[in-house]
Amino acid sequence: MYDCFMSKSEQKIIDMATLIAPVIHSRDAVELVRNVIEKTDAVTSVVLDFNEVEFISRSAAHELLVLKENLKQAKNTDIVFTNTNKDVNGMLRIVAANRAVPKHTIVSLPLIERTNIQALQ
Amino acid sequence: MDTLESQLVALYECLKSFAGKNCVFQVDALQKTHPLFALPIAALSYHEQSKRILPITVLHKQNQSEWEKSATQFENLLIEKLGNISGAHNAIHYPIAELVTNIFEHSKSDDGFLFAHYNQDKEYLDLCIVDCGRGLAQAYEEEQNLKLSDDDALLEVLKGHSTKSNIERGYGVRTSKRVVCEGLNGSFVMISGNTALYTEKGHDRLIELPDFYWQGVIVAYRIPRPKGPVEIAQYLE
């Protein structure tokens, strides 16, 4: 057993459900992960343990993948995701695919009807 | 107030011409209410302790881990209400996660409000998410120097135009609306300033709300209890 701050030599293991919550909602939650990593010296590998994490939002998944890339580039630190369930895997894959082949997110809309609240009353 | 649309009308009737004036909401005689009607009023009176009227969920930005856990509890209660339906948990988590995170990333508000009601007889879930922050038009103006009306700001959100300058952002509202309306056959309303975007059965309408102004954003949606497995991946783009 380990808690969310336990280190193993140069590897750090972070229990995501304990550090954040069983559902990871926001980009800001990833800041908690970044803070834990930055408080530890000489870490070359970080294991994010998703045991007990039920779901991760698209935004948080995106922020985690950005953190993973940035840490690799800036400090040559690897981030590994472990014990991810099917839903967390799925979300990470969707976002990773989108990062690999970015879609233009701004879509054109069909003509939208405009009305006044009085028309509904 | 049997439809989301009628809840929107009731909210409008209640708050029109309110414009920040001191008001007393007399709710003692209310026997039944709905999230889109009740939560904005509860949010307006939230800081007056003695006038709290509803068991709403309030998320505070300052304590990141605490609000993530509160939101998790809230969502898991709703999932329990819907029963064991494959994939339904993702359809509950996804829009709430994206819409709540928008509050703290974009609204400049320190509080987010959640309230839901499950109608057991008619088997639908009504859910509302509210902030009293800067609203959409002001966010575009402050972040991107774009001067937009409330209706145009809503359209930009729907198009996926993020106030943050990052091509990979801007999916949250559009994909949440798709999960609710296309994935769950629900209806969806988003209000900011003096305009509401209302979507039902694949039909979007922008509704002008004269003499009404919501400082912040209100999102509400209704989803019927799914009758079979739900798969949201196709709506996440």
mmCIF file of C-alpha atoms in Angstrom:
data_model
loop_
_atom_site.group_PDB
_atom_site.id
_atom_site.type_symbol
_atom_site.label_atom_id
_atom_site.label_comp_id
_atom_site.label_asym_id
_atom_site.label_seq_id
_atom_site.Cartn_x
_atom_site.Cartn_y
_atom_site.Cartn_z
ATOM 1 C CA MET A 1 0.000 0.000 0.000
ATOM 2 C CA TYR A 2 1.131 3.543 -0.588
ATOM 3 C CA ASP A 3 -0.385 6.917 -0.038
ATOM 4 C CA CYS A 4 -0.606 9.636 -2.614
ATOM 5 C CA PHE A 5 2.796 11.106 -1.727
ATOM 6 C CA MET A 6 4.905 7.952 -1.403
ATOM 7 C CA SER A 7 8.117 7.814 -3.413
ATOM 8 C CA LYS A 8 10.120 4.805 -4.561
ATOM 9 C CA SER A 9 13.731 5.891 -5.168
ATOM 10 C CA GLU A 10 13.485 7.985 -8.366
ATOM 11 C CA GLN A 11 9.948 6.925 -9.096
ATOM 12 C CA LYS A 12 6.980 8.716 -7.644
ATOM 13 C CA ILE A 13 3.579 7.094 -7.397
ATOM 14 C CA ILE A 14 0.537 9.334 -7.152
ATOM 15 C CA ASP A 15 -2.815 7.922 -6.138
ATOM 16 C CA MET A 16 -5.130 10.057 -8.286
ATOM 17 C CA ALA A 17 -8.408 9.212 -6.519
ATOM 18 C CA THR A 18 -6.936 10.196 -3.165
ATOM 19 C CA LEU A 19 -5.160 13.284 -4.402
ATOM 20 C CA ILE A 20 -8.099 14.560 -6.472
ATOM 21 C CA ALA A 21 -11.325 12.514 -6.496
ATOM 22 C CA PRO A 22 -12.847 9.401 -8.082
ATOM 23 C CA VAL A 23 -14.143 11.661 -10.850
ATOM 24 C CA ILE A 24 -11.539 14.102 -12.158
ATOM 25 C CA HIS A 25 -13.372 17.115 -13.497
ATOM 26 C CA SER A 26 -11.124 20.063 -14.130
ATOM 27 C CA ARG A 27 -7.880 21.238 -15.629
ATOM 28 C CA ASP A 28 -7.061 22.826 -12.292
ATOM 29 C CA ALA A 29 -7.064 19.374 -10.688
ATOM 30 C CA VAL A 30 -4.009 18.568 -12.768
ATOM 31 C CA GLU A 31 -2.265 21.447 -10.997
ATOM 32 C CA LEU A 32 -2.437 19.315 -7.843
ATOM 33 C CA VAL A 33 -0.480 16.626 -9.669
ATOM 34 C CA ARG A 34 2.044 19.148 -10.945
ATOM 35 C CA ASN A 35 2.512 20.524 -7.425
ATOM 36 C CA VAL A 36 3.224 17.077 -5.974
ATOM 37 C CA ILE A 37 5.764 16.351 -8.714
ATOM 38 C CA GLU A 38 7.500 19.698 -8.289
ATOM 39 C CA LYS A 39 7.884 19.172 -4.545
ATOM 40 C CA THR A 40 9.919 16.028 -5.135
ATOM 41 C CA ASP A 41 13.582 16.137 -6.094
ATOM 42 C CA ALA A 42 15.309 13.826 -8.536
ATOM 43 C CA VAL A 43 12.228 12.143 -9.896
ATOM 44 C CA THR A 44 12.743 10.611 -13.294
ATOM 45 C CA SER A 45 9.482 8.744 -13.479
ATOM 46 C CA VAL A 46 6.005 9.495 -12.180
ATOM 47 C CA VAL A 47 3.325 6.825 -12.021
ATOM 48 C CA LEU A 48 -0.219 8.171 -11.948
ATOM 49 C CA ASP A 49 -2.287 5.410 -10.379
ATOM 50 C CA PHE A 50 -5.899 5.616 -11.551
ATOM 51 C CA ASN A 51 -7.123 2.814 -9.320
ATOM 52 C CA GLU A 52 -10.558 3.930 -7.963
ATOM 53 C CA VAL A 53 -10.795 6.694 -10.590
ATOM 54 C CA GLU A 54 -14.142 6.213 -12.312
ATOM 55 C CA PHE A 55 -14.032 8.951 -14.925
ATOM 56 C CA ILE A 56 -11.876 11.782 -16.210
ATOM 57 C CA SER A 57 -13.245 14.757 -18.102
ATOM 58 C CA ARG A 58 -12.022 15.660 -21.535
ATOM 59 C CA SER A 59 -10.525 18.890 -20.181
ATOM 60 C CA ALA A 60 -8.618 17.147 -17.404
ATOM 61 C CA ALA A 61 -7.414 14.425 -19.785
ATOM 62 C CA HIS A 62 -6.130 17.113 -22.144
ATOM 63 C CA GLU A 63 -4.329 18.905 -19.331
ATOM 64 C CA LEU A 64 -2.729 15.665 -18.137
ATOM 65 C CA LEU A 65 -1.401 14.888 -21.608
ATOM 66 C CA VAL A 66 -0.030 18.425 -21.879
ATOM 67 C CA LEU A 67 1.665 17.976 -18.486
ATOM 68 C CA LYS A 68 3.129 14.654 -19.642
ATOM 69 C CA GLU A 69 4.607 16.274 -22.755
ATOM 70 C CA ASN A 70 5.903 19.317 -20.916
ATOM 71 C CA LEU A 71 7.596 17.311 -18.179
ATOM 72 C CA LYS A 72 9.275 15.084 -20.718
ATOM 73 C CA GLN A 73 10.570 18.058 -22.676
ATOM 74 C CA ALA A 74 11.587 20.238 -19.736
ATOM 75 C CA LYS A 75 12.922 17.704 -17.237
ATOM 76 C CA ASN A 76 13.121 14.419 -19.114
ATOM 77 C CA THR A 77 10.627 13.046 -16.590
ATOM 78 C CA ASP A 78 8.311 10.296 -17.746
ATOM 79 C CA ILE A 79 4.677 10.098 -16.692
ATOM 80 C CA VAL A 80 3.030 6.701 -16.815
ATOM 81 C CA PHE A 81 -0.694 6.084 -16.403
ATOM 82 C CA THR A 82 -1.599 2.869 -14.602
ATOM 83 C CA ASN A 83 -4.758 1.040 -13.487
ATOM 84 C CA THR A 84 -6.911 3.085 -15.846
ATOM 85 C CA ASN A 85 -10.386 1.684 -16.360
ATOM 86 C CA LYS A 86 -12.098 1.408 -19.748
ATOM 87 C CA ASP A 87 -13.711 4.854 -19.486
ATOM 88 C CA VAL A 88 -10.521 6.648 -18.470
ATOM 89 C CA ASN A 89 -8.625 4.822 -21.235
ATOM 90 C CA GLY A 90 -11.244 5.843 -23.737
ATOM 91 C CA MET A 91 -11.098 9.507 -22.810
ATOM 92 C CA LEU A 92 -7.285 9.610 -22.843
ATOM 93 C CA ARG A 93 -7.298 7.968 -26.277
ATOM 94 C CA ILE A 94 -9.848 10.402 -27.717
ATOM 95 C CA VAL A 95 -7.861 13.401 -26.510
ATOM 96 C CA ALA A 96 -4.495 11.924 -27.515
ATOM 97 C CA ALA A 97 -5.821 11.212 -31.008
ATOM 98 C CA ASN A 98 -7.038 14.775 -31.248
ATOM 99 C CA ARG A 99 -3.649 16.080 -30.143
ATOM 100 C CA ALA A 100 -1.906 13.913 -32.733
ATOM 101 C CA VAL A 101 -4.193 15.032 -35.543
ATOM 102 C CA PRO A 102 -5.802 18.264 -34.369
ATOM 103 C CA LYS A 103 -9.268 19.034 -35.619
ATOM 104 C CA HIS A 104 -10.296 22.574 -36.205
ATOM 105 C CA THR A 105 -12.719 23.000 -33.343
ATOM 106 C CA ILE A 106 -14.677 25.974 -34.622
ATOM 107 C CA VAL A 107 -17.605 24.632 -36.643
ATOM 108 C CA SER A 108 -20.072 26.556 -38.754
ATOM 109 C CA LEU A 109 -23.620 26.465 -37.473
ATOM 110 C CA PRO A 110 -26.823 25.991 -39.418
ATOM 111 C CA LEU A 111 -29.233 28.915 -39.404
ATOM 112 C CA ILE A 112 -30.635 29.138 -35.896
ATOM 113 C CA GLU A 113 -34.182 30.299 -35.273
ATOM 114 C CA ARG A 114 -34.441 33.480 -33.214
ATOM 115 C CA THR A 115 -37.481 34.124 -31.123
ATOM 116 C CA ASN A 116 -38.707 36.056 -28.108
ATOM 117 C CA ILE A 117 -39.737 34.561 -24.759
ATOM 118 C CA GLN A 118 -43.208 36.017 -25.232
ATOM 119 C CA ALA A 119 -43.693 33.631 -28.134
ATOM 120 C CA LEU A 120 -43.368 30.741 -25.668
ATOM 121 C CA GLN A 121 -45.807 32.057 -23.075
ATOM 122 C CA MET B 1 -43.735 23.296 -15.312
ATOM 123 C CA ASP B 2 -43.814 20.030 -17.153
ATOM 124 C CA THR B 3 -41.176 20.872 -19.721
ATOM 125 C CA LEU B 4 -37.793 22.527 -19.643
ATOM 126 C CA GLU B 5 -39.290 25.246 -21.823
ATOM 127 C CA SER B 6 -42.015 25.997 -19.275
ATOM 128 C CA GLN B 7 -39.359 26.140 -16.543
ATOM 129 C CA LEU B 8 -37.510 28.726 -18.636
ATOM 130 C CA VAL B 9 -40.699 30.795 -18.931
ATOM 131 C CA ALA B 10 -41.286 30.536 -15.157
ATOM 132 C CA LEU B 11 -37.724 31.641 -14.417
ATOM 133 C CA TYR B 12 -38.130 34.538 -16.810
ATOM 134 C CA GLU B 13 -41.405 35.624 -15.237
ATOM 135 C CA CYS B 14 -39.853 35.453 -11.786
ATOM 136 C CA LEU B 15 -36.640 37.313 -12.512
ATOM 137 C CA LYS B 16 -37.566 39.799 -15.234
ATOM 138 C CA SER B 17 -36.971 43.356 -14.206
ATOM 139 C CA PHE B 18 -35.157 42.081 -11.108
ATOM 140 C CA ALA B 19 -31.895 43.683 -12.322
ATOM 141 C CA GLY B 20 -30.075 43.339 -9.026
ATOM 142 C CA LYS B 21 -32.727 45.030 -6.910
ATOM 143 C CA ASN B 22 -33.360 43.789 -3.396
ATOM 144 C CA CYS B 23 -36.018 41.120 -3.575
ATOM 145 C CA VAL B 24 -37.684 38.714 -1.217
ATOM 146 C CA PHE B 25 -38.490 35.359 -2.746
ATOM 147 C CA GLN B 26 -41.447 33.998 -0.822
ATOM 148 C CA VAL B 27 -41.177 30.257 -1.380
ATOM 149 C CA ASP B 28 -42.877 28.816 1.697
ATOM 150 C CA ALA B 29 -46.042 27.939 -0.185
ATOM 151 C CA LEU B 30 -44.227 26.210 -3.022
ATOM 152 C CA GLN B 31 -45.112 22.531 -3.046
ATOM 153 C CA LYS B 32 -43.018 21.554 -6.002
ATOM 154 C CA THR B 33 -40.244 23.185 -7.946
ATOM 155 C CA HIS B 34 -37.734 22.411 -10.663
ATOM 156 C CA PRO B 35 -33.992 22.945 -10.919
ATOM 157 C CA LEU B 36 -33.984 25.563 -13.685
ATOM 158 C CA PHE B 37 -36.485 27.636 -11.741
ATOM 159 C CA ALA B 38 -35.139 27.069 -8.245
ATOM 160 C CA LEU B 39 -31.352 27.007 -8.529
ATOM 161 C CA PRO B 40 -30.785 30.515 -9.939
ATOM 162 C CA ILE B 41 -32.927 31.921 -7.125
ATOM 163 C CA ALA B 42 -31.063 29.848 -4.555
ATOM 164 C CA ALA B 43 -27.750 31.049 -6.026
ATOM 165 C CA LEU B 44 -28.843 34.685 -5.803
ATOM 166 C CA SER B 45 -29.694 34.294 -2.135
ATOM 167 C CA TYR B 46 -26.836 31.937 -1.285
ATOM 168 C CA HIS B 47 -24.762 34.425 0.647
ATOM 169 C CA GLU B 48 -27.683 35.302 2.890
ATOM 170 C CA GLN B 49 -27.453 32.310 5.214
ATOM 171 C CA SER B 50 -30.890 32.689 6.749
ATOM 172 C CA LYS B 51 -32.591 32.554 3.379
ATOM 173 C CA ARG B 52 -31.178 29.301 2.064
ATOM 174 C CA ILE B 53 -34.120 27.444 0.678
ATOM 175 C CA LEU B 54 -32.831 24.349 -1.027
ATOM 176 C CA PRO B 55 -30.377 21.512 -0.414
ATOM 177 C CA ILE B 56 -28.214 22.619 -3.305
ATOM 178 C CA THR B 57 -24.652 21.533 -3.937
ATOM 179 C CA VAL B 58 -22.213 24.428 -3.834
ATOM 180 C CA LEU B 59 -18.693 24.038 -5.153
ATOM 181 C CA HIS B 60 -15.993 26.409 -3.939
ATOM 182 C CA LYS B 61 -13.059 27.051 -6.215
ATOM 183 C CA GLN B 62 -10.567 27.563 -3.393
ATOM 184 C CA ASN B 63 -10.548 23.936 -2.337
ATOM 185 C CA GLN B 64 -9.896 22.022 -5.532
ATOM 186 C CA SER B 65 -9.893 18.509 -4.125
ATOM 187 C CA GLU B 66 -12.968 19.150 -1.981
ATOM 188 C CA TRP B 67 -15.104 20.406 -4.845
ATOM 189 C CA GLU B 68 -13.967 17.566 -7.089
ATOM 190 C CA LYS B 69 -15.101 15.124 -4.392
ATOM 191 C CA SER B 70 -18.418 16.961 -3.812
ATOM 192 C CA ALA B 71 -19.177 16.920 -7.523
ATOM 193 C CA THR B 72 -18.306 13.211 -7.651
ATOM 194 C CA GLN B 73 -20.787 12.512 -4.842
ATOM 195 C CA PHE B 74 -23.462 14.562 -6.575
ATOM 196 C CA GLU B 75 -22.989 12.709 -9.857
ATOM 197 C CA ASN B 76 -22.926 9.285 -8.223
ATOM 198 C CA LEU B 77 -26.259 10.010 -6.532
ATOM 199 C CA LEU B 78 -27.782 10.774 -9.931
ATOM 200 C CA ILE B 79 -26.285 7.624 -11.452
ATOM 201 C CA GLU B 80 -27.809 5.618 -8.609
ATOM 202 C CA LYS B 81 -31.221 7.167 -9.342
ATOM 203 C CA LEU B 82 -31.024 6.169 -12.993
ATOM 204 C CA GLY B 83 -30.184 2.582 -12.100
ATOM 205 C CA ASN B 84 -27.743 0.193 -13.641
ATOM 206 C CA ILE B 85 -27.655 1.171 -17.305
ATOM 207 C CA SER B 86 -24.492 0.483 -19.266
ATOM 208 C CA GLY B 87 -22.674 3.704 -20.142
ATOM 209 C CA ALA B 88 -25.154 5.986 -18.353
ATOM 210 C CA HIS B 89 -22.529 6.960 -15.781
ATOM 211 C CA ASN B 90 -20.355 8.484 -18.511
ATOM 212 C CA ALA B 91 -23.318 10.428 -19.853
ATOM 213 C CA ILE B 92 -23.910 11.862 -16.376
ATOM 214 C CA HIS B 93 -20.258 12.598 -15.604
ATOM 215 C CA TYR B 94 -19.266 14.146 -18.934
ATOM 216 C CA PRO B 95 -21.538 17.209 -19.195
ATOM 217 C CA ILE B 96 -21.336 18.011 -15.493
ATOM 218 C CA ALA B 97 -17.541 17.778 -15.548
ATOM 219 C CA GLU B 98 -17.192 20.001 -18.601
ATOM 220 C CA LEU B 99 -19.786 22.565 -17.525
ATOM 221 C CA VAL B 100 -18.562 22.832 -13.933
ATOM 222 C CA THR B 101 -14.947 23.172 -14.997
ATOM 223 C CA ASN B 102 -16.064 26.018 -17.278
ATOM 224 C CA ILE B 103 -17.340 27.883 -14.231
ATOM 225 C CA PHE B 104 -13.950 27.931 -12.580
ATOM 226 C CA GLU B 105 -11.935 28.413 -15.757
ATOM 227 C CA HIS B 106 -13.981 31.107 -17.426
ATOM 228 C CA SER B 107 -16.518 32.777 -15.170
ATOM 229 C CA LYS B 108 -14.119 34.295 -12.616
ATOM 230 C CA SER B 109 -16.634 33.170 -10.025
ATOM 231 C CA ASP B 110 -15.473 31.379 -6.887
ATOM 232 C CA ASP B 111 -18.706 29.399 -6.482
ATOM 233 C CA GLY B 112 -20.610 26.996 -8.684
ATOM 234 C CA PHE B 113 -24.106 25.742 -7.913
ATOM 235 C CA LEU B 114 -25.678 22.383 -8.774
ATOM 236 C CA PHE B 115 -29.167 21.063 -8.261
ATOM 237 C CA ALA B 116 -31.008 18.107 -9.748
ATOM 238 C CA HIS B 117 -34.366 16.445 -9.477
ATOM 239 C CA TYR B 118 -35.306 12.970 -10.639
ATOM 240 C CA ASN B 119 -38.958 12.479 -11.436
ATOM 241 C CA GLN B 120 -39.619 8.871 -10.566
ATOM 242 C CA ASP B 121 -43.074 8.720 -12.131
ATOM 243 C CA LYS B 122 -42.131 10.213 -15.456
ATOM 244 C CA GLU B 123 -38.563 8.871 -15.361
ATOM 245 C CA TYR B 124 -36.636 11.981 -16.266
ATOM 246 C CA LEU B 125 -33.787 13.839 -14.654
ATOM 247 C CA ASP B 126 -33.693 17.641 -14.511
ATOM 248 C CA LEU B 127 -30.358 19.180 -13.749
ATOM 249 C CA CYS B 128 -29.170 22.751 -13.430
ATOM 250 C CA ILE B 129 -25.690 24.285 -13.132
ATOM 251 C CA VAL B 130 -25.350 27.957 -12.298
ATOM 252 C CA ASP B 131 -22.685 30.564 -11.793
ATOM 253 C CA CYS B 132 -22.971 34.245 -10.994
ATOM 254 C CA GLY B 133 -19.746 35.180 -12.765
ATOM 255 C CA ARG B 134 -18.877 37.480 -15.641
ATOM 256 C CA GLY B 135 -20.986 35.752 -18.297
ATOM 257 C CA LEU B 136 -20.068 34.792 -21.842
ATOM 258 C CA ALA B 137 -20.005 38.152 -23.609
ATOM 259 C CA GLN B 138 -17.777 39.693 -20.956
ATOM 260 C CA ALA B 139 -15.442 36.686 -21.073
ATOM 261 C CA TYR B 140 -14.931 37.151 -24.830
ATOM 262 C CA GLU B 141 -14.378 40.862 -24.343
ATOM 263 C CA GLU B 142 -11.863 40.482 -21.535
ATOM 264 C CA GLU B 143 -9.956 37.518 -22.975
ATOM 265 C CA GLN B 144 -10.084 38.246 -26.689
ATOM 266 C CA ASN B 145 -11.132 41.863 -26.944
ATOM 267 C CA LEU B 146 -14.255 40.787 -28.841
ATOM 268 C CA LYS B 147 -17.359 42.865 -28.284
ATOM 269 C CA LEU B 148 -20.283 40.504 -28.724
ATOM 270 C CA SER B 149 -23.950 40.653 -27.848
ATOM 271 C CA ASP B 150 -25.221 37.940 -25.518
ATOM 272 C CA ASP B 151 -26.774 36.010 -28.413
ATOM 273 C CA ASP B 152 -23.611 36.173 -30.516
ATOM 274 C CA ALA B 153 -21.528 35.080 -27.506
ATOM 275 C CA LEU B 154 -23.769 32.023 -27.115
ATOM 276 C CA LEU B 155 -23.319 31.214 -30.802
ATOM 277 C CA GLU B 156 -19.536 31.489 -30.506
ATOM 278 C CA VAL B 157 -19.614 29.033 -27.617
ATOM 279 C CA LEU B 158 -21.656 26.625 -29.719
ATOM 280 C CA LYS B 159 -19.195 26.929 -32.576
ATOM 281 C CA GLY B 160 -16.413 25.912 -30.207
ATOM 282 C CA HIS B 161 -14.685 29.274 -30.090
ATOM 283 C CA SER B 162 -12.753 29.099 -26.829
ATOM 284 C CA THR B 163 -11.909 32.294 -24.979
ATOM 285 C CA LYS B 164 -8.489 30.698 -24.521
ATOM 286 C CA SER B 165 -6.252 30.881 -27.573
ATOM 287 C CA ASN B 166 -5.674 27.178 -28.019
ATOM 288 C CA ILE B 167 -6.900 25.197 -30.999
ATOM 289 C CA GLU B 168 -7.446 22.127 -28.831
ATOM 290 C CA ARG B 169 -9.956 23.865 -26.590
ATOM 291 C CA GLY B 170 -13.568 24.897 -26.969
ATOM 292 C CA TYR B 171 -15.177 21.458 -27.118
ATOM 293 C CA GLY B 172 -16.843 21.454 -23.702
ATOM 294 C CA VAL B 173 -20.263 23.028 -24.215
ATOM 295 C CA ARG B 174 -20.849 21.749 -27.728
ATOM 296 C CA THR B 175 -19.979 18.155 -26.928
ATOM 297 C CA SER B 176 -21.902 18.263 -23.630
ATOM 298 C CA LYS B 177 -24.977 19.470 -25.483
ATOM 299 C CA ARG B 178 -24.513 16.681 -28.015
ATOM 300 C CA VAL B 179 -24.263 14.066 -25.261
ATOM 301 C CA VAL B 180 -27.460 15.398 -23.650
ATOM 302 C CA CYS B 181 -29.514 15.977 -26.809
ATOM 303 C CA GLU B 182 -28.216 13.359 -29.244
ATOM 304 C CA GLY B 183 -26.872 10.718 -26.885
ATOM 305 C CA LEU B 184 -29.678 10.860 -24.347
ATOM 306 C CA ASN B 185 -32.522 12.402 -26.352
ATOM 307 C CA GLY B 186 -32.713 15.246 -23.847
ATOM 308 C CA SER B 187 -33.368 18.967 -23.974
ATOM 309 C CA PHE B 188 -30.849 21.677 -23.120
ATOM 310 C CA VAL B 189 -30.925 25.351 -22.255
ATOM 311 C CA MET B 190 -28.059 27.785 -21.719
ATOM 312 C CA ILE B 191 -28.695 31.331 -20.530
ATOM 313 C CA SER B 192 -26.267 34.210 -20.311
ATOM 314 C CA GLY B 193 -27.187 37.864 -20.039
ATOM 315 C CA ASN B 194 -30.461 38.466 -21.844
ATOM 316 C CA THR B 195 -30.476 35.439 -24.153
ATOM 317 C CA ALA B 196 -31.229 31.744 -23.875
ATOM 318 C CA LEU B 197 -30.187 29.004 -26.261
ATOM 319 C CA TYR B 198 -32.792 26.270 -26.184
ATOM 320 C CA THR B 199 -32.344 22.906 -27.879
ATOM 321 C CA GLU B 200 -34.855 20.130 -28.159
ATOM 322 C CA LYS B 201 -35.351 17.367 -30.716
ATOM 323 C CA GLY B 202 -32.435 18.596 -32.827
ATOM 324 C CA HIS B 203 -33.844 22.106 -33.057
ATOM 325 C CA ASP B 204 -31.832 25.067 -31.717
ATOM 326 C CA ARG B 205 -33.530 28.358 -30.858
ATOM 327 C CA LEU B 206 -32.057 31.602 -29.574
ATOM 328 C CA ILE B 207 -34.600 33.177 -27.261
ATOM 329 C CA GLU B 208 -34.472 36.853 -26.408
ATOM 330 C CA LEU B 209 -35.341 37.621 -22.777
ATOM 331 C CA PRO B 210 -36.374 41.291 -22.593
ATOM 332 C CA ASP B 211 -36.106 43.023 -19.182
ATOM 333 C CA PHE B 212 -34.094 40.062 -17.940
ATOM 334 C CA TYR B 213 -30.384 39.808 -17.294
ATOM 335 C CA TRP B 214 -28.493 36.911 -15.768
ATOM 336 C CA GLN B 215 -25.026 37.964 -14.673
ATOM 337 C CA GLY B 216 -23.220 34.696 -15.261
ATOM 338 C CA VAL B 217 -24.302 31.481 -16.931
ATOM 339 C CA ILE B 218 -27.196 29.094 -16.293
ATOM 340 C CA VAL B 219 -27.208 25.668 -17.925
ATOM 341 C CA ALA B 220 -30.083 23.284 -17.439
ATOM 342 C CA TYR B 221 -31.033 20.068 -19.122
ATOM 343 C CA ARG B 222 -33.567 17.290 -18.969
ATOM 344 C CA ILE B 223 -32.747 13.712 -19.806
ATOM 345 C CA PRO B 224 -35.215 10.868 -19.948
ATOM 346 C CA ARG B 225 -34.061 7.730 -18.157
ATOM 347 C CA PRO B 226 -32.152 5.752 -20.807
ATOM 348 C CA LYS B 227 -33.920 2.593 -21.929
ATOM 349 C CA GLY B 228 -30.773 0.856 -23.083
ATOM 350 C CA PRO B 229 -26.986 1.107 -23.168
ATOM 351 C CA VAL B 230 -25.519 4.574 -23.725
ATOM 352 C CA GLU B 231 -22.312 5.235 -25.666
ATOM 353 C CA ILE B 232 -21.045 8.819 -25.606
ATOM 354 C CA ALA B 233 -17.712 8.500 -27.451
ATOM 355 C CA GLN B 234 -19.243 9.330 -30.834
ATOM 356 C CA TYR B 235 -20.385 12.746 -29.569
ATOM 357 C CA LEU B 236 -17.033 13.804 -28.160
ATOM 358 C CA GLU B 237 -15.559 14.644 -31.578
#
